[in-house]
């Protein structure tokens, strides 16, 4: 079924179980989550914390809002689905309050990538997600592709309305949770993320290594990005044949190709002053470019080495 056949659908092709009803998936996941919180209330109140990971299938496709949200936004089906997500998140937060767990529970709400800018769902907007002043979109290493909202609520530790400008990522969550739960990470395991507890009270996260992103594409140029402080560096990957690298993913088959690529077309931005990435400073800040490009190449090689399956 396509979006033209049913704007409240757009399902992928393939078999599906007779008892699997797609519109019921999102409410079911929240029902299970609320039951989980309720079941762990007593343990949590006795000082034994619980962990709940709730990866939402919405507002991704298929777009399947149910009543009373269907047609409720007056914009398009996607906006209806966003309203349903908002309502269900409200139910989850209400459950924490009802169980007496609201004050000392850390809730994090975030996303995995920036918006698409395709007019897929129609309506008054150019797209169902707006990058605003940011450059690019989903699948890009410019800010609109990798910068997403990150909302945290923890009344006992985080002041309401507080805003942190410290860049953090999903890789930072595991070491942060381990710290908060007094857990120990085996010393032989080196995590890519950084404990960000200090960002809860002030902008102060000290990283051993810069933040790093890879985007491999079989259709477009494969690109990488690095962020250190206010500075961000981007580069395209070019193969030995002089062509821009186009691959779908990292695997043993193309590791040798990746190890021979050249980093080209550097873009250097000061995100604090230019979050729209409009002014490429690579030709003017050669010292900054040299330092960051060496760091980028080093981390890129580490990523390739860790991706190799022996």
mmCIF file of C-alpha atoms in Angstrom:
data_model
loop_
_atom_site.group_PDB
_atom_site.id
_atom_site.type_symbol
_atom_site.label_atom_id
_atom_site.label_comp_id
_atom_site.label_asym_id
_atom_site.label_seq_id
_atom_site.Cartn_x
_atom_site.Cartn_y
_atom_site.Cartn_z
ATOM 1 C CA UNK A 1 0.000 0.000 0.000
ATOM 2 C CA UNK A 2 1.373 3.432 -0.908
ATOM 3 C CA UNK A 3 0.761 6.894 0.509
ATOM 4 C CA UNK A 4 -1.381 7.697 -2.546
ATOM 5 C CA UNK A 5 -3.612 4.703 -1.863
ATOM 6 C CA UNK A 6 -3.871 5.507 1.836
ATOM 7 C CA UNK A 7 -2.247 8.613 3.404
ATOM 8 C CA UNK A 8 -2.677 6.870 6.757
ATOM 9 C CA UNK A 9 -0.575 3.925 5.740
ATOM 10 C CA UNK A 10 2.387 3.634 3.392
ATOM 11 C CA UNK A 11 3.328 0.123 4.450
ATOM 12 C CA UNK A 12 6.358 -1.761 3.195
ATOM 13 C CA UNK A 13 5.807 -4.892 1.142
ATOM 14 C CA UNK A 14 6.175 -8.279 2.799
ATOM 15 C CA UNK A 15 4.378 -10.888 4.913
ATOM 16 C CA UNK A 16 2.698 -9.951 8.185
ATOM 17 C CA UNK A 17 1.225 -12.057 10.987
ATOM 18 C CA UNK A 18 -2.552 -12.368 11.153
ATOM 19 C CA UNK A 19 -2.578 -11.113 14.765
ATOM 20 C CA UNK A 20 -0.267 -8.157 14.099
ATOM 21 C CA UNK A 21 -2.269 -4.947 13.786
ATOM 22 C CA UNK A 22 -0.025 -2.045 12.920
ATOM 23 C CA UNK A 23 -2.181 0.805 14.347
ATOM 24 C CA UNK A 24 -2.144 -0.951 17.733
ATOM 25 C CA UNK A 25 1.662 -1.187 18.007
ATOM 26 C CA UNK A 26 2.328 2.283 19.415
ATOM 27 C CA UNK A 27 -0.402 2.225 22.111
ATOM 28 C CA UNK A 28 0.613 -1.328 23.030
ATOM 29 C CA UNK A 29 4.244 -0.343 23.631
ATOM 30 C CA UNK A 30 3.157 2.452 25.959
ATOM 31 C CA UNK A 31 0.748 0.145 27.796
ATOM 32 C CA UNK A 32 3.579 -2.338 28.362
ATOM 33 C CA UNK A 33 5.901 0.453 29.521
ATOM 34 C CA UNK A 34 3.377 1.773 32.002
ATOM 35 C CA UNK A 35 2.861 -1.756 33.354
ATOM 36 C CA UNK A 36 6.644 -2.145 33.688
ATOM 37 C CA UNK A 37 6.983 1.074 35.692
ATOM 38 C CA UNK A 38 4.105 0.112 37.950
ATOM 39 C CA UNK A 39 5.583 -3.351 38.568
ATOM 40 C CA UNK A 40 8.959 -1.838 39.582
ATOM 41 C CA UNK A 41 7.580 0.900 41.809
ATOM 42 C CA UNK A 42 8.275 -0.792 45.139
ATOM 43 C CA UNK A 43 11.827 -1.752 44.197
ATOM 44 C CA UNK A 44 12.512 1.774 42.940
ATOM 45 C CA UNK A 45 11.239 3.312 46.168
ATOM 46 C CA UNK A 46 13.574 1.000 48.103
ATOM 47 C CA UNK A 47 16.571 2.299 46.165
ATOM 48 C CA UNK A 48 16.796 -0.331 43.429
ATOM 49 C CA UNK A 49 16.573 1.632 40.165
ATOM 50 C CA UNK A 50 14.907 0.340 37.026
ATOM 51 C CA UNK A 51 15.784 1.001 33.387
ATOM 52 C CA UNK A 52 13.232 1.354 30.595
ATOM 53 C CA UNK A 53 14.234 1.753 26.951
ATOM 54 C CA UNK A 54 11.267 2.660 24.771
ATOM 55 C CA UNK A 55 12.203 2.986 21.063
ATOM 56 C CA UNK A 56 9.126 4.475 19.439
ATOM 57 C CA UNK A 57 7.975 3.311 16.003
ATOM 58 C CA UNK A 58 6.332 6.723 15.651
ATOM 59 C CA UNK A 59 6.152 9.183 14.167
ATOM 60 C CA UNK A 60 7.934 7.083 11.556
ATOM 61 C CA UNK A 61 6.168 5.271 8.740
ATOM 62 C CA UNK A 62 3.720 3.629 8.558
ATOM 63 C CA UNK A 63 1.684 6.671 9.563
ATOM 64 C CA UNK A 64 -1.209 5.118 11.499
ATOM 65 C CA UNK A 65 -2.743 7.497 14.076
ATOM 66 C CA UNK A 66 -5.895 6.176 15.717
ATOM 67 C CA UNK A 67 -8.984 7.974 17.004
ATOM 68 C CA UNK A 68 -9.253 10.614 18.390
ATOM 69 C CA UNK A 69 -6.010 11.768 16.749
ATOM 70 C CA UNK A 70 -6.825 10.856 13.168
ATOM 71 C CA UNK A 71 -7.587 14.109 11.301
ATOM 72 C CA UNK A 72 -7.194 15.997 14.599
ATOM 73 C CA UNK A 73 -4.293 18.242 13.588
ATOM 74 C CA UNK A 74 -5.924 19.771 10.551
ATOM 75 C CA UNK A 75 -2.482 19.616 8.865
ATOM 76 C CA UNK A 76 -1.711 16.096 7.643
ATOM 77 C CA UNK A 77 -1.550 12.462 8.833
ATOM 78 C CA UNK A 78 2.003 12.866 10.090
ATOM 79 C CA UNK A 79 1.029 15.755 12.346
ATOM 80 C CA UNK A 80 -1.841 13.636 13.649
ATOM 81 C CA UNK A 81 0.658 10.929 14.554
ATOM 82 C CA UNK A 82 2.875 13.451 16.351
ATOM 83 C CA UNK A 83 -0.137 14.470 18.449
ATOM 84 C CA UNK A 84 -0.681 10.831 19.394
ATOM 85 C CA UNK A 85 2.962 10.441 20.449
ATOM 86 C CA UNK A 86 2.693 13.594 22.550
ATOM 87 C CA UNK A 87 -0.441 12.292 24.277
ATOM 88 C CA UNK A 88 1.088 8.884 25.010
ATOM 89 C CA UNK A 89 4.273 10.436 26.405
ATOM 90 C CA UNK A 90 2.007 12.458 28.689
ATOM 91 C CA UNK A 91 0.433 9.224 29.930
ATOM 92 C CA UNK A 92 3.877 7.784 30.657
ATOM 93 C CA UNK A 93 4.960 10.852 32.628
ATOM 94 C CA UNK A 94 1.651 10.840 34.507
ATOM 95 C CA UNK A 95 2.306 7.231 35.483
ATOM 96 C CA UNK A 96 5.607 8.227 37.110
ATOM 97 C CA UNK A 97 3.749 10.844 39.127
ATOM 98 C CA UNK A 98 0.967 8.457 40.095
ATOM 99 C CA UNK A 99 3.527 5.913 41.332
ATOM 100 C CA UNK A 100 5.446 8.487 43.345
ATOM 101 C CA UNK A 101 8.529 8.150 41.142
ATOM 102 C CA UNK A 102 8.493 11.453 39.302
ATOM 103 C CA UNK A 103 11.027 13.383 41.396
ATOM 104 C CA UNK A 104 13.897 10.907 41.221
ATOM 105 C CA UNK A 105 13.425 9.420 37.749
ATOM 106 C CA UNK A 106 15.560 10.633 34.859
ATOM 107 C CA UNK A 107 13.527 10.768 31.654
ATOM 108 C CA UNK A 108 15.311 11.362 28.352
ATOM 109 C CA UNK A 109 13.417 12.037 25.134
ATOM 110 C CA UNK A 110 15.418 12.335 21.925
ATOM 111 C CA UNK A 111 15.661 11.211 18.301
ATOM 112 C CA UNK A 112 18.150 9.422 16.074
ATOM 113 C CA UNK A 113 18.417 11.828 13.152
ATOM 114 C CA UNK A 114 17.214 15.104 11.753
ATOM 115 C CA UNK A 115 14.133 15.599 9.575
ATOM 116 C CA UNK A 116 13.535 14.668 5.997
ATOM 117 C CA UNK A 117 12.749 17.661 3.835
ATOM 118 C CA UNK A 118 10.568 15.855 1.335
ATOM 119 C CA UNK A 119 6.985 16.886 0.746
ATOM 120 C CA UNK A 120 5.926 13.305 1.316
ATOM 121 C CA UNK A 121 2.819 13.931 3.380
ATOM 122 C CA UNK A 122 1.454 17.095 1.807
ATOM 123 C CA UNK A 123 -0.210 19.839 3.797
ATOM 124 C CA UNK A 124 0.812 23.432 4.338
ATOM 125 C CA UNK A 125 4.424 22.637 5.265
ATOM 126 C CA UNK A 126 7.192 21.824 2.821
ATOM 127 C CA UNK A 127 7.842 18.730 4.885
ATOM 128 C CA UNK A 128 6.739 16.980 8.062
ATOM 129 C CA UNK A 129 9.928 18.079 9.794
ATOM 130 C CA UNK A 130 11.645 21.429 9.496
ATOM 131 C CA UNK A 131 15.416 21.900 9.860
ATOM 132 C CA UNK A 132 14.894 25.613 10.438
ATOM 133 C CA UNK A 133 18.153 27.501 9.908
ATOM 134 C CA UNK A 134 20.216 24.307 9.940
ATOM 135 C CA UNK A 135 21.821 23.008 6.770
ATOM 136 C CA UNK A 136 20.965 19.629 5.270
ATOM 137 C CA UNK A 137 18.506 16.922 6.270
ATOM 138 C CA UNK A 138 18.356 13.301 7.389
ATOM 139 C CA UNK A 139 21.279 11.251 5.988
ATOM 140 C CA UNK A 140 23.528 14.332 5.967
ATOM 141 C CA UNK A 141 26.499 15.088 8.206
ATOM 142 C CA UNK A 142 25.619 18.773 8.252
ATOM 143 C CA UNK A 143 23.790 19.941 11.374
ATOM 144 C CA UNK A 144 20.238 19.250 10.170
ATOM 145 C CA UNK A 145 21.130 15.585 9.759
ATOM 146 C CA UNK A 146 22.747 14.982 13.150
ATOM 147 C CA UNK A 147 21.421 17.686 15.485
ATOM 148 C CA UNK A 148 18.232 16.573 17.206
ATOM 149 C CA UNK A 149 16.232 17.669 20.256
ATOM 150 C CA UNK A 150 17.366 16.198 23.546
ATOM 151 C CA UNK A 151 14.999 16.741 26.456
ATOM 152 C CA UNK A 152 15.816 15.538 29.976
ATOM 153 C CA UNK A 153 13.597 15.667 33.051
ATOM 154 C CA UNK A 154 14.844 14.870 36.561
ATOM 155 C CA UNK A 155 13.236 17.219 39.104
ATOM 156 C CA UNK A 156 15.648 16.379 41.943
ATOM 157 C CA UNK A 157 18.756 17.062 39.874
ATOM 158 C CA UNK A 158 17.902 19.153 36.803
ATOM 159 C CA UNK A 159 16.442 22.619 37.212
ATOM 160 C CA UNK A 160 13.253 23.178 35.211
ATOM 161 C CA UNK A 161 13.844 25.303 32.130
ATOM 162 C CA UNK A 162 17.596 24.785 32.182
ATOM 163 C CA UNK A 163 19.270 24.862 28.769
ATOM 164 C CA UNK A 164 22.629 23.247 28.077
ATOM 165 C CA UNK A 165 24.557 24.099 24.927
ATOM 166 C CA UNK A 166 26.946 21.207 25.413
ATOM 167 C CA UNK A 167 26.783 18.827 22.409
ATOM 168 C CA UNK A 168 26.043 15.265 23.519
ATOM 169 C CA UNK A 169 25.098 12.071 21.721
ATOM 170 C CA UNK A 170 23.397 8.745 22.285
ATOM 171 C CA UNK A 171 26.786 7.081 22.835
ATOM 172 C CA UNK A 172 27.089 9.190 25.983
ATOM 173 C CA UNK A 173 24.059 7.587 27.623
ATOM 174 C CA UNK A 174 25.592 4.264 28.671
ATOM 175 C CA UNK A 175 28.537 5.703 30.653
ATOM 176 C CA UNK A 176 26.180 8.282 32.143
ATOM 177 C CA UNK A 177 23.693 5.664 33.310
ATOM 178 C CA UNK A 178 26.515 3.511 34.691
ATOM 179 C CA UNK A 179 27.694 6.457 36.776
ATOM 180 C CA UNK A 180 24.231 7.310 38.072
ATOM 181 C CA UNK A 181 23.473 3.688 38.977
ATOM 182 C CA UNK A 182 26.916 3.184 40.573
ATOM 183 C CA UNK A 183 27.651 0.508 38.000
ATOM 184 C CA UNK A 184 31.100 -0.567 36.896
ATOM 185 C CA UNK A 185 32.220 -0.845 33.286
ATOM 186 C CA UNK A 186 34.945 -3.484 32.744
ATOM 187 C CA UNK A 187 38.301 -1.748 32.404
ATOM 188 C CA UNK A 188 39.097 -3.677 29.210
ATOM 189 C CA UNK A 189 36.105 -2.057 27.485
ATOM 190 C CA UNK A 190 36.716 1.406 26.061
ATOM 191 C CA UNK A 191 33.429 3.167 25.389
ATOM 192 C CA UNK A 192 33.077 5.786 22.668
ATOM 193 C CA UNK A 193 30.731 7.862 24.811
ATOM 194 C CA UNK A 194 31.426 10.203 27.723
ATOM 195 C CA UNK A 195 29.703 10.587 31.080
ATOM 196 C CA UNK A 196 27.607 13.770 30.742
ATOM 197 C CA UNK A 197 26.335 14.103 34.305
ATOM 198 C CA UNK A 198 28.194 17.417 34.630
ATOM 199 C CA UNK A 199 26.074 18.873 31.829
ATOM 200 C CA UNK A 200 22.990 18.535 34.040
ATOM 201 C CA UNK A 201 24.075 21.438 36.216
ATOM 202 C CA UNK A 202 26.376 23.372 33.903
ATOM 203 C CA UNK A 203 27.991 23.172 30.497
ATOM 204 C CA UNK A 204 31.002 21.063 31.341
ATOM 205 C CA UNK A 205 31.700 17.811 29.519
ATOM 206 C CA UNK A 206 35.341 16.860 29.104
ATOM 207 C CA UNK A 207 35.852 14.417 26.250
ATOM 208 C CA UNK A 208 38.916 12.286 25.627
ATOM 209 C CA UNK A 209 38.107 12.281 21.929
ATOM 210 C CA UNK A 210 36.015 14.522 19.651
ATOM 211 C CA UNK A 211 32.532 13.485 18.606
ATOM 212 C CA UNK A 212 32.543 11.645 15.274
ATOM 213 C CA UNK A 213 29.994 10.658 12.628
ATOM 214 C CA UNK A 214 30.171 8.474 9.494
ATOM 215 C CA UNK A 215 27.607 8.384 6.716
ATOM 216 C CA UNK A 216 28.072 5.710 4.093
ATOM 217 C CA UNK A 217 25.900 5.942 1.001
ATOM 218 C CA UNK A 218 25.560 3.791 -2.089
ATOM 219 C CA UNK A 219 23.816 6.647 -3.894
ATOM 220 C CA UNK A 220 25.537 9.819 -2.742
ATOM 221 C CA UNK A 221 28.967 10.756 -1.469
ATOM 222 C CA UNK A 222 30.033 9.018 1.721
ATOM 223 C CA UNK A 223 30.987 11.667 4.289
ATOM 224 C CA UNK A 224 32.371 11.923 7.805
ATOM 225 C CA UNK A 225 32.224 14.670 10.411
ATOM 226 C CA UNK A 226 34.047 15.574 13.603
ATOM 227 C CA UNK A 227 33.103 18.002 16.389
ATOM 228 C CA UNK A 228 35.572 19.376 18.922
ATOM 229 C CA UNK A 229 34.349 22.227 21.075
ATOM 230 C CA UNK A 230 32.811 24.862 18.828
ATOM 231 C CA UNK A 231 34.633 23.564 15.752
ATOM 232 C CA UNK A 232 33.207 21.090 13.270
ATOM 233 C CA UNK A 233 35.040 19.493 10.353
ATOM 234 C CA UNK A 234 33.454 17.582 7.461
ATOM 235 C CA UNK A 235 35.111 15.591 4.691
ATOM 236 C CA UNK A 236 34.108 13.503 1.695
ATOM 237 C CA UNK A 237 35.687 10.117 0.991
ATOM 238 C CA UNK A 238 37.386 9.556 -2.357
ATOM 239 C CA UNK A 239 38.541 6.150 -3.618
ATOM 240 C CA UNK A 240 41.839 5.311 -5.318
ATOM 241 C CA UNK A 241 40.134 5.579 -8.707
ATOM 242 C CA UNK A 242 39.537 9.276 -8.057
ATOM 243 C CA UNK A 243 35.785 8.860 -7.661
ATOM 244 C CA UNK A 244 33.780 9.737 -4.577
ATOM 245 C CA UNK A 245 33.207 6.667 -2.456
ATOM 246 C CA UNK A 246 29.767 5.113 -2.661
ATOM 247 C CA UNK A 247 29.137 2.116 -0.422
ATOM 248 C CA UNK A 248 26.191 0.918 1.589
ATOM 249 C CA UNK A 249 27.967 -0.120 4.772
ATOM 250 C CA UNK A 250 31.243 -1.201 6.352
ATOM 251 C CA UNK A 251 31.993 -4.891 6.030
ATOM 252 C CA UNK A 252 34.928 -7.192 5.357
ATOM 253 C CA UNK A 253 34.346 -6.926 1.634
ATOM 254 C CA UNK A 254 35.030 -3.205 1.434
ATOM 255 C CA UNK A 255 37.329 -2.664 4.431
ATOM 256 C CA UNK A 256 40.396 -2.671 2.183
ATOM 257 C CA UNK A 257 38.768 -0.091 -0.068
ATOM 258 C CA UNK A 258 37.974 2.108 2.926
ATOM 259 C CA UNK A 259 41.508 1.867 4.251
ATOM 260 C CA UNK A 260 42.789 3.404 1.011
ATOM 261 C CA UNK A 261 40.350 6.304 0.723
ATOM 262 C CA UNK A 262 41.434 9.907 0.849
ATOM 263 C CA UNK A 263 39.730 12.581 2.901
ATOM 264 C CA UNK A 264 38.866 15.466 0.571
ATOM 265 C CA UNK A 265 36.665 18.553 0.277
ATOM 266 C CA UNK A 266 37.159 19.689 3.866
ATOM 267 C CA UNK A 267 34.567 22.005 5.369
ATOM 268 C CA UNK A 268 35.363 23.795 8.620
ATOM 269 C CA UNK A 269 32.750 25.651 10.644
ATOM 270 C CA UNK A 270 32.540 27.413 13.982
ATOM 271 C CA UNK A 271 29.148 26.122 15.099
ATOM 272 C CA UNK A 272 28.855 28.585 17.991
ATOM 273 C CA UNK A 273 28.955 31.472 15.525
ATOM 274 C CA UNK A 274 27.582 29.752 12.423
ATOM 275 C CA UNK A 275 25.225 26.902 13.233
ATOM 276 C CA UNK A 276 23.767 27.151 9.723
ATOM 277 C CA UNK A 277 27.205 26.143 8.363
ATOM 278 C CA UNK A 278 27.218 28.922 5.795
ATOM 279 C CA UNK A 279 30.855 30.072 6.092
ATOM 280 C CA UNK A 280 33.508 27.466 5.301
ATOM 281 C CA UNK A 281 36.639 28.526 7.197
ATOM 282 C CA UNK A 282 38.920 25.746 5.902
ATOM 283 C CA UNK A 283 40.990 28.082 3.715
ATOM 284 C CA UNK A 284 41.345 30.761 6.404
ATOM 285 C CA UNK A 285 41.955 28.692 9.547
ATOM 286 C CA UNK A 286 44.685 26.404 8.231
ATOM 287 C CA UNK A 287 46.119 25.630 11.657
ATOM 288 C CA UNK A 288 42.713 24.553 12.971
ATOM 289 C CA UNK A 289 42.123 22.550 9.807
ATOM 290 C CA UNK A 290 45.456 20.741 10.093
ATOM 291 C CA UNK A 291 44.889 19.707 13.706
ATOM 292 C CA UNK A 292 41.319 18.560 13.246
ATOM 293 C CA UNK A 293 41.991 16.732 9.973
ATOM 294 C CA UNK A 294 44.737 14.671 11.657
ATOM 295 C CA UNK A 295 42.350 13.861 14.513
ATOM 296 C CA UNK A 296 39.640 12.944 12.005
ATOM 297 C CA UNK A 297 41.919 10.598 10.081
ATOM 298 C CA UNK A 298 43.058 8.906 13.300
ATOM 299 C CA UNK A 299 39.511 8.284 14.541
ATOM 300 C CA UNK A 300 38.363 7.159 11.085
ATOM 301 C CA UNK A 301 41.113 4.528 11.027
ATOM 302 C CA UNK A 302 40.079 3.370 14.505
ATOM 303 C CA UNK A 303 36.491 2.983 13.290
ATOM 304 C CA UNK A 304 37.641 0.868 10.338
ATOM 305 C CA UNK A 305 39.787 -1.325 12.566
ATOM 306 C CA UNK A 306 36.942 -1.935 15.013
ATOM 307 C CA UNK A 307 34.532 -2.663 12.130
ATOM 308 C CA UNK A 308 36.700 -5.438 10.714
ATOM 309 C CA UNK A 309 35.356 -8.906 11.536
ATOM 310 C CA UNK A 310 38.178 -11.423 11.731
#
